[in-house]
Amino acid sequence: MYLSRVQIDVDNRQKIKDLTQLSAFHNWVEQSFPDEISAGERLRHLWRLDRLSGNLYLLVLSENQPDRNKLSRYGVPDTVIIKDYDNFLSKIEQGQMMQFRLTANPSYRPKDQNKIFPHVTVAQQTKWLADRAEKSGFRVKYTADEQSFDIVSRDWPLLSYRGGRRVRLSRVTFEGTLQVVDVELFKKTLINGLGREKAFGMGLMTVIPRAK
């Protein structure tokens, strides 16, 4: 596994003029793996957009290394970083405390319907993550007196489908502290993502171990 990052060149309007909605970012990510395209083997690539210190970054988690030149297509020159993620995964320990960041699409499907509905309030979205924590290999504090994570951004980015259909997806970014309770299950969560709309910038959780 590889974790890659590139700073998006938001000051170059000519360069990023195509990046108007989520499917454009999805295409950028997919085109960054030309060997997979040539082999007809399209693997899942988790990705998200991060805004840090005033800069916008594309973060990609993938089984194979992306093509550095393709990944830099809309990026600031010489800002592509590609790291081996397997080494990090191998060091995760039971009970370990970690800082996390997750961009997700909190949503649900009523038992008597096939349609997916977004959670729209902060309370609903927060509970969505708390309800999935233990089943995803980690624990967060979520009580009336204490909560170990917060929502740091919420928006409704545009997604255009072939045929002209346009929808807006609920995108929520969480940050906080978690504890690993099942190492193998937690690794699967990091690799496979959490929630729906993973092809469109949702589901990628990244973590940093806290100092002991």
PDB file of C-alpha atoms in Angstrom:
ATOM      1  CA  MET A   1       0.000   0.000   0.000  1.00  0.00           C
ATOM      2  CA  TYR A   2       1.072   3.572  -0.704  1.00  0.00           C
ATOM      3  CA  LEU A   3      -0.039   6.907   0.726  1.00  0.00           C
ATOM      4  CA  SER A   4       0.553   9.799  -1.655  1.00  0.00           C
ATOM      5  CA  ARG A   5       0.047  13.541  -1.419  1.00  0.00           C
ATOM      6  CA  VAL A   6       0.285  16.489  -3.791  1.00  0.00           C
ATOM      7  CA  GLN A   7      -0.423  20.175  -3.215  1.00  0.00           C
ATOM      8  CA  ILE A   8      -3.069  21.389  -5.656  1.00  0.00           C
ATOM      9  CA  ASP A   9      -2.029  24.464  -7.634  1.00  0.00           C
ATOM     10  CA  VAL A  10      -5.097  26.562  -6.796  1.00  0.00           C
ATOM     11  CA  ASP A  11      -3.374  29.767  -7.903  1.00  0.00           C
ATOM     12  CA  ASN A  12      -3.037  28.487 -11.476  1.00  0.00           C
ATOM     13  CA  ARG A  13      -6.585  28.836 -12.772  1.00  0.00           C
ATOM     14  CA  GLN A  14      -5.668  27.586 -16.237  1.00  0.00           C
ATOM     15  CA  LYS A  15      -4.199  24.411 -14.784  1.00  0.00           C
ATOM     16  CA  ILE A  16      -7.132  23.565 -12.497  1.00  0.00           C
ATOM     17  CA  LYS A  17     -10.014  24.834 -14.666  1.00  0.00           C
ATOM     18  CA  ASP A  18     -11.288  21.257 -15.066  1.00  0.00           C
ATOM     19  CA  LEU A  19     -11.503  20.619 -11.316  1.00  0.00           C
ATOM     20  CA  THR A  20     -15.047  21.898 -10.892  1.00  0.00           C
ATOM     21  CA  GLN A  21     -16.685  18.916  -9.177  1.00  0.00           C
ATOM     22  CA  LEU A  22     -16.020  15.537  -7.584  1.00  0.00           C
ATOM     23  CA  SER A  23     -15.978  13.396 -10.726  1.00  0.00           C
ATOM     24  CA  ALA A  24     -13.116  15.534 -12.083  1.00  0.00           C
ATOM     25  CA  PHE A  25     -11.025  14.742  -9.003  1.00  0.00           C
ATOM     26  CA  HIS A  26     -12.017  11.082  -9.324  1.00  0.00           C
ATOM     27  CA  ASN A  27     -10.771  11.067 -12.931  1.00  0.00           C
ATOM     28  CA  TRP A  28      -7.501  12.707 -11.877  1.00  0.00           C
ATOM     29  CA  VAL A  29      -6.927   9.975  -9.309  1.00  0.00           C
ATOM     30  CA  GLU A  30      -7.814   7.171 -11.732  1.00  0.00           C
ATOM     31  CA  GLN A  31      -5.581   8.559 -14.495  1.00  0.00           C
ATOM     32  CA  SER A  32      -2.672   8.555 -12.047  1.00  0.00           C
ATOM     33  CA  PHE A  33      -2.511   4.749 -12.394  1.00  0.00           C
ATOM     34  CA  PRO A  34      -1.842   4.205 -16.126  1.00  0.00           C
ATOM     35  CA  ASP A  35      -0.473   0.682 -15.631  1.00  0.00           C
ATOM     36  CA  GLU A  36      -3.787  -0.405 -14.109  1.00  0.00           C
ATOM     37  CA  ILE A  37      -5.666   1.179 -16.998  1.00  0.00           C
ATOM     38  CA  SER A  38      -3.459  -0.608 -19.554  1.00  0.00           C
ATOM     39  CA  ALA A  39      -3.931  -3.937 -17.775  1.00  0.00           C
ATOM     40  CA  GLY A  40      -7.692  -3.437 -17.481  1.00  0.00           C
ATOM     41  CA  GLU A  41      -7.361  -3.849 -13.726  1.00  0.00           C
ATOM     42  CA  ARG A  42      -9.005  -0.920 -11.967  1.00  0.00           C
ATOM     43  CA  LEU A  43      -8.352  -1.126  -8.242  1.00  0.00           C
ATOM     44  CA  ARG A  44     -10.012   1.006  -5.575  1.00  0.00           C
ATOM     45  CA  HIS A  45      -8.169   4.184  -4.714  1.00  0.00           C
ATOM     46  CA  LEU A  46      -9.249   6.027  -1.608  1.00  0.00           C
ATOM     47  CA  TRP A  47      -8.702   9.774  -1.724  1.00  0.00           C
ATOM     48  CA  ARG A  48      -9.692  13.010  -0.087  1.00  0.00           C
ATOM     49  CA  LEU A  49      -9.021  16.727  -0.174  1.00  0.00           C
ATOM     50  CA  ASP A  50      -7.244  18.291   2.800  1.00  0.00           C
ATOM     51  CA  ARG A  51      -6.877  21.991   3.526  1.00  0.00           C
ATOM     52  CA  LEU A  52      -3.870  22.586   5.767  1.00  0.00           C
ATOM     53  CA  SER A  53      -2.197  25.905   6.606  1.00  0.00           C
ATOM     54  CA  GLY A  54      -4.045  27.607   3.769  1.00  0.00           C
ATOM     55  CA  ASN A  55      -3.005  25.051   1.120  1.00  0.00           C
ATOM     56  CA  LEU A  56      -5.177  22.426  -0.577  1.00  0.00           C
ATOM     57  CA  TYR A  57      -3.858  18.887  -0.941  1.00  0.00           C
ATOM     58  CA  LEU A  58      -4.979  15.706  -2.686  1.00  0.00           C
ATOM     59  CA  LEU A  59      -4.307  12.624  -0.565  1.00  0.00           C
ATOM     60  CA  VAL A  60      -4.461   9.147  -2.173  1.00  0.00           C
ATOM     61  CA  LEU A  61      -4.262   5.660  -0.648  1.00  0.00           C
ATOM     62  CA  SER A  62      -3.593   2.909  -3.187  1.00  0.00           C
ATOM     63  CA  GLU A  63      -2.356  -0.648  -3.557  1.00  0.00           C
ATOM     64  CA  ASN A  64       0.046   0.333  -6.334  1.00  0.00           C
ATOM     65  CA  GLN A  65       2.305   3.361  -6.642  1.00  0.00           C
ATOM     66  CA  PRO A  66       0.757   6.179  -8.666  1.00  0.00           C
ATOM     67  CA  ASP A  67       2.593   7.652 -11.636  1.00  0.00           C
ATOM     68  CA  ARG A  68       4.361  10.696 -10.209  1.00  0.00           C
ATOM     69  CA  ASN A  69       3.915  12.785 -13.365  1.00  0.00           C
ATOM     70  CA  LYS A  70       0.213  11.964 -13.665  1.00  0.00           C
ATOM     71  CA  LEU A  71      -0.391  12.719 -10.000  1.00  0.00           C
ATOM     72  CA  SER A  72       1.295  16.103 -10.382  1.00  0.00           C
ATOM     73  CA  ARG A  73      -0.967  17.107 -13.295  1.00  0.00           C
ATOM     74  CA  TYR A  74      -2.884  19.717 -11.285  1.00  0.00           C
ATOM     75  CA  GLY A  75      -0.300  20.093  -8.572  1.00  0.00           C
ATOM     76  CA  VAL A  76       2.306  22.592  -7.509  1.00  0.00           C
ATOM     77  CA  PRO A  77       5.605  21.430  -9.090  1.00  0.00           C
ATOM     78  CA  ASP A  78       7.739  19.133  -6.948  1.00  0.00           C
ATOM     79  CA  THR A  79       5.140  18.634  -4.207  1.00  0.00           C
ATOM     80  CA  VAL A  80       4.309  14.957  -4.866  1.00  0.00           C
ATOM     81  CA  ILE A  81       5.185  12.740  -1.890  1.00  0.00           C
ATOM     82  CA  ILE A  82       4.727   8.940  -2.066  1.00  0.00           C
ATOM     83  CA  LYS A  83       5.235   6.848   1.074  1.00  0.00           C
ATOM     84  CA  ASP A  84       5.182   3.121   1.777  1.00  0.00           C
ATOM     85  CA  TYR A  85       2.064   2.553   3.886  1.00  0.00           C
ATOM     86  CA  ASP A  86       2.610  -1.137   4.679  1.00  0.00           C
ATOM     87  CA  ASN A  87       5.455  -0.270   7.025  1.00  0.00           C
ATOM     88  CA  PHE A  88       3.163   2.056   8.968  1.00  0.00           C
ATOM     89  CA  LEU A  89       0.360  -0.526   9.114  1.00  0.00           C
ATOM     90  CA  SER A  90       2.728  -3.169  10.484  1.00  0.00           C
ATOM     91  CA  LYS A  91       3.503  -1.000  13.531  1.00  0.00           C
ATOM     92  CA  ILE A  92      -0.099  -0.502  14.717  1.00  0.00           C
ATOM     93  CA  GLU A  93      -0.623  -1.956  18.204  1.00  0.00           C
ATOM     94  CA  GLN A  94      -3.555  -3.059  20.314  1.00  0.00           C
ATOM     95  CA  GLY A  95      -4.659  -0.291  22.659  1.00  0.00           C
ATOM     96  CA  GLN A  96      -2.667   2.364  20.822  1.00  0.00           C
ATOM     97  CA  MET A  97      -3.955   5.941  21.037  1.00  0.00           C
ATOM     98  CA  MET A  98      -4.022   7.887  17.778  1.00  0.00           C
ATOM     99  CA  GLN A  99      -5.007  11.231  16.359  1.00  0.00           C
ATOM    100  CA  PHE A 100      -7.261  10.745  13.348  1.00  0.00           C
ATOM    101  CA  ARG A 101      -8.749  12.636  10.453  1.00  0.00           C
ATOM    102  CA  LEU A 102     -11.632  11.236   8.409  1.00  0.00           C
ATOM    103  CA  THR A 103     -13.620  12.688   5.547  1.00  0.00           C
ATOM    104  CA  ALA A 104     -16.826  10.706   5.073  1.00  0.00           C
ATOM    105  CA  ASN A 105     -20.374  10.647   3.759  1.00  0.00           C
ATOM    106  CA  PRO A 106     -22.584   9.997   6.821  1.00  0.00           C
ATOM    107  CA  SER A 107     -25.747   8.429   5.437  1.00  0.00           C
ATOM    108  CA  TYR A 108     -28.277   5.680   6.037  1.00  0.00           C
ATOM    109  CA  ARG A 109     -30.801   3.443   4.286  1.00  0.00           C
ATOM    110  CA  PRO A 110     -34.188   2.922   5.987  1.00  0.00           C
ATOM    111  CA  LYS A 111     -35.092  -0.749   6.362  1.00  0.00           C
ATOM    112  CA  ASP A 112     -38.156  -0.452   4.136  1.00  0.00           C
ATOM    113  CA  GLN A 113     -36.475   1.575   1.355  1.00  0.00           C
ATOM    114  CA  ASN A 114     -33.681   1.241  -1.192  1.00  0.00           C
ATOM    115  CA  LYS A 115     -32.895   4.947  -1.255  1.00  0.00           C
ATOM    116  CA  ILE A 116     -29.900   6.364   0.607  1.00  0.00           C
ATOM    117  CA  PHE A 117     -30.433   9.459   2.769  1.00  0.00           C
ATOM    118  CA  PRO A 118     -27.745  11.755   4.213  1.00  0.00           C
ATOM    119  CA  HIS A 119     -27.455  12.581   7.866  1.00  0.00           C
ATOM    120  CA  VAL A 120     -27.737  16.361   7.927  1.00  0.00           C
ATOM    121  CA  THR A 121     -27.330  17.563  11.521  1.00  0.00           C
ATOM    122  CA  VAL A 122     -24.125  17.654  13.531  1.00  0.00           C
ATOM    123  CA  ALA A 123     -25.692  15.360  16.131  1.00  0.00           C
ATOM    124  CA  GLN A 124     -26.684  12.791  13.486  1.00  0.00           C
ATOM    125  CA  GLN A 125     -23.301  12.892  11.796  1.00  0.00           C
ATOM    126  CA  THR A 126     -21.408  12.594  15.065  1.00  0.00           C
ATOM    127  CA  LYS A 127     -23.519   9.623  16.157  1.00  0.00           C
ATOM    128  CA  TRP A 128     -22.954   7.999  12.747  1.00  0.00           C
ATOM    129  CA  LEU A 129     -19.235   7.803  13.420  1.00  0.00           C
ATOM    130  CA  ALA A 130     -19.624   6.777  17.060  1.00  0.00           C
ATOM    131  CA  ASP A 131     -21.945   3.918  16.064  1.00  0.00           C
ATOM    132  CA  ARG A 132     -19.397   2.544  13.572  1.00  0.00           C
ATOM    133  CA  ALA A 133     -16.283   2.817  15.690  1.00  0.00           C
ATOM    134  CA  GLU A 134     -16.266  -0.537  17.503  1.00  0.00           C
ATOM    135  CA  LYS A 135     -17.284  -2.397  14.331  1.00  0.00           C
ATOM    136  CA  SER A 136     -14.340  -0.760  12.580  1.00  0.00           C
ATOM    137  CA  GLY A 137     -11.711  -1.758  15.108  1.00  0.00           C
ATOM    138  CA  PHE A 138     -11.419   1.400  17.192  1.00  0.00           C
ATOM    139  CA  ARG A 139     -13.021   3.198  20.125  1.00  0.00           C
ATOM    140  CA  VAL A 140     -13.912   6.867  20.534  1.00  0.00           C
ATOM    141  CA  LYS A 141     -15.346   8.670  23.541  1.00  0.00           C
ATOM    142  CA  TYR A 142     -18.925   9.737  22.892  1.00  0.00           C
ATOM    143  CA  THR A 143     -20.911  10.513  26.004  1.00  0.00           C
ATOM    144  CA  ALA A 144     -22.977  13.384  27.326  1.00  0.00           C
ATOM    145  CA  ASP A 145     -19.959  14.509  29.355  1.00  0.00           C
ATOM    146  CA  GLU A 146     -17.060  13.821  27.029  1.00  0.00           C
ATOM    147  CA  GLN A 147     -16.392  13.457  23.316  1.00  0.00           C
ATOM    148  CA  SER A 148     -12.994  12.627  21.817  1.00  0.00           C
ATOM    149  CA  PHE A 149     -13.652  13.941  18.316  1.00  0.00           C
ATOM    150  CA  ASP A 150     -15.266  16.880  16.525  1.00  0.00           C
ATOM    151  CA  ILE A 151     -16.598  17.821  13.121  1.00  0.00           C
ATOM    152  CA  VAL A 152     -14.213  20.366  11.601  1.00  0.00           C
ATOM    153  CA  SER A 153     -15.928  20.927   8.243  1.00  0.00           C
ATOM    154  CA  ARG A 154     -19.210  20.146   6.476  1.00  0.00           C
ATOM    155  CA  ASP A 155     -20.200  20.883   2.889  1.00  0.00           C
ATOM    156  CA  TRP A 156     -22.167  19.635  -0.132  1.00  0.00           C
ATOM    157  CA  PRO A 157     -19.822  19.226  -3.133  1.00  0.00           C
ATOM    158  CA  LEU A 158     -21.267  18.708  -6.602  1.00  0.00           C
ATOM    159  CA  LEU A 159     -21.166  15.364  -8.394  1.00  0.00           C
ATOM    160  CA  SER A 160     -22.151  15.028 -12.050  1.00  0.00           C
ATOM    161  CA  TYR A 161     -23.010  11.633 -13.513  1.00  0.00           C
ATOM    162  CA  ARG A 162     -22.926  10.618 -17.146  1.00  0.00           C
ATOM    163  CA  GLY A 163     -26.186  11.586 -18.767  1.00  0.00           C
ATOM    164  CA  GLY A 164     -26.291  14.956 -17.063  1.00  0.00           C
ATOM    165  CA  ARG A 165     -27.659  13.993 -13.651  1.00  0.00           C
ATOM    166  CA  ARG A 166     -26.221  16.230 -10.946  1.00  0.00           C
ATOM    167  CA  VAL A 167     -26.371  15.699  -7.186  1.00  0.00           C
ATOM    168  CA  ARG A 168     -24.727  17.152  -4.115  1.00  0.00           C
ATOM    169  CA  LEU A 169     -23.159  14.806  -1.596  1.00  0.00           C
ATOM    170  CA  SER A 170     -22.866  15.393   2.125  1.00  0.00           C
ATOM    171  CA  ARG A 171     -19.166  15.616   2.971  1.00  0.00           C
ATOM    172  CA  VAL A 172     -18.074  15.762   6.607  1.00  0.00           C
ATOM    173  CA  THR A 173     -14.569  15.856   8.071  1.00  0.00           C
ATOM    174  CA  PHE A 174     -13.966  14.538  11.582  1.00  0.00           C
ATOM    175  CA  GLU A 175     -10.871  15.017  13.724  1.00  0.00           C
ATOM    176  CA  GLY A 176     -10.051  13.665  17.157  1.00  0.00           C
ATOM    177  CA  THR A 177      -8.568  10.857  19.196  1.00  0.00           C
ATOM    178  CA  LEU A 178      -9.240   7.124  18.967  1.00  0.00           C
ATOM    179  CA  GLN A 179      -7.984   3.936  20.562  1.00  0.00           C
ATOM    180  CA  VAL A 180      -7.246   0.779  18.572  1.00  0.00           C
ATOM    181  CA  VAL A 181      -9.255  -2.152  19.962  1.00  0.00           C
ATOM    182  CA  ASP A 182      -8.878  -4.691  17.116  1.00  0.00           C
ATOM    183  CA  VAL A 183      -5.672  -4.322  15.121  1.00  0.00           C
ATOM    184  CA  GLU A 184      -6.640  -6.395  12.077  1.00  0.00           C
ATOM    185  CA  LEU A 185     -10.115  -4.881  11.812  1.00  0.00           C
ATOM    186  CA  PHE A 186      -8.667  -1.402  12.206  1.00  0.00           C
ATOM    187  CA  LYS A 187      -6.140  -2.037   9.430  1.00  0.00           C
ATOM    188  CA  LYS A 188      -8.987  -3.120   7.147  1.00  0.00           C
ATOM    189  CA  THR A 189     -10.804   0.116   7.959  1.00  0.00           C
ATOM    190  CA  LEU A 190      -7.749   2.184   7.050  1.00  0.00           C
ATOM    191  CA  ILE A 191      -7.258   0.257   3.800  1.00  0.00           C
ATOM    192  CA  ASN A 192     -10.891  -0.059   2.688  1.00  0.00           C
ATOM    193  CA  GLY A 193     -12.330   3.191   4.046  1.00  0.00           C
ATOM    194  CA  LEU A 194     -15.412   3.995   6.070  1.00  0.00           C
ATOM    195  CA  GLY A 195     -18.889   4.755   4.728  1.00  0.00           C
ATOM    196  CA  ARG A 196     -20.255   5.367   1.226  1.00  0.00           C
ATOM    197  CA  GLU A 197     -19.109   7.351  -1.847  1.00  0.00           C
ATOM    198  CA  LYS A 198     -15.513   6.177  -1.569  1.00  0.00           C
ATOM    199  CA  ALA A 199     -14.868   6.801  -5.256  1.00  0.00           C
ATOM    200  CA  PHE A 200     -15.646  10.470  -4.741  1.00  0.00           C
ATOM    201  CA  GLY A 201     -13.329  11.539  -1.940  1.00  0.00           C
ATOM    202  CA  MET A 202     -15.052   9.973   1.073  1.00  0.00           C
ATOM    203  CA  GLY A 203     -14.011   7.264   3.515  1.00  0.00           C
ATOM    204  CA  LEU A 204     -10.271   7.809   3.863  1.00  0.00           C
ATOM    205  CA  MET A 205      -9.116   7.844   7.487  1.00  0.00           C
ATOM    206  CA  THR A 206      -5.540   8.770   8.345  1.00  0.00           C
ATOM    207  CA  VAL A 207      -3.983   8.429  11.783  1.00  0.00           C
ATOM    208  CA  ILE A 208      -0.906   9.595  13.686  1.00  0.00           C
ATOM    209  CA  PRO A 209       0.198   7.717  16.832  1.00  0.00           C
ATOM    210  CA  ARG A 210       0.136   9.795  19.974  1.00  0.00           C
ATOM    211  CA  ALA A 211       3.282  10.026  22.045  1.00  0.00           C
ATOM    212  CA  LYS A 212       3.279   7.564  24.948  1.00  0.00           C
TER     213      LYS A 212
END
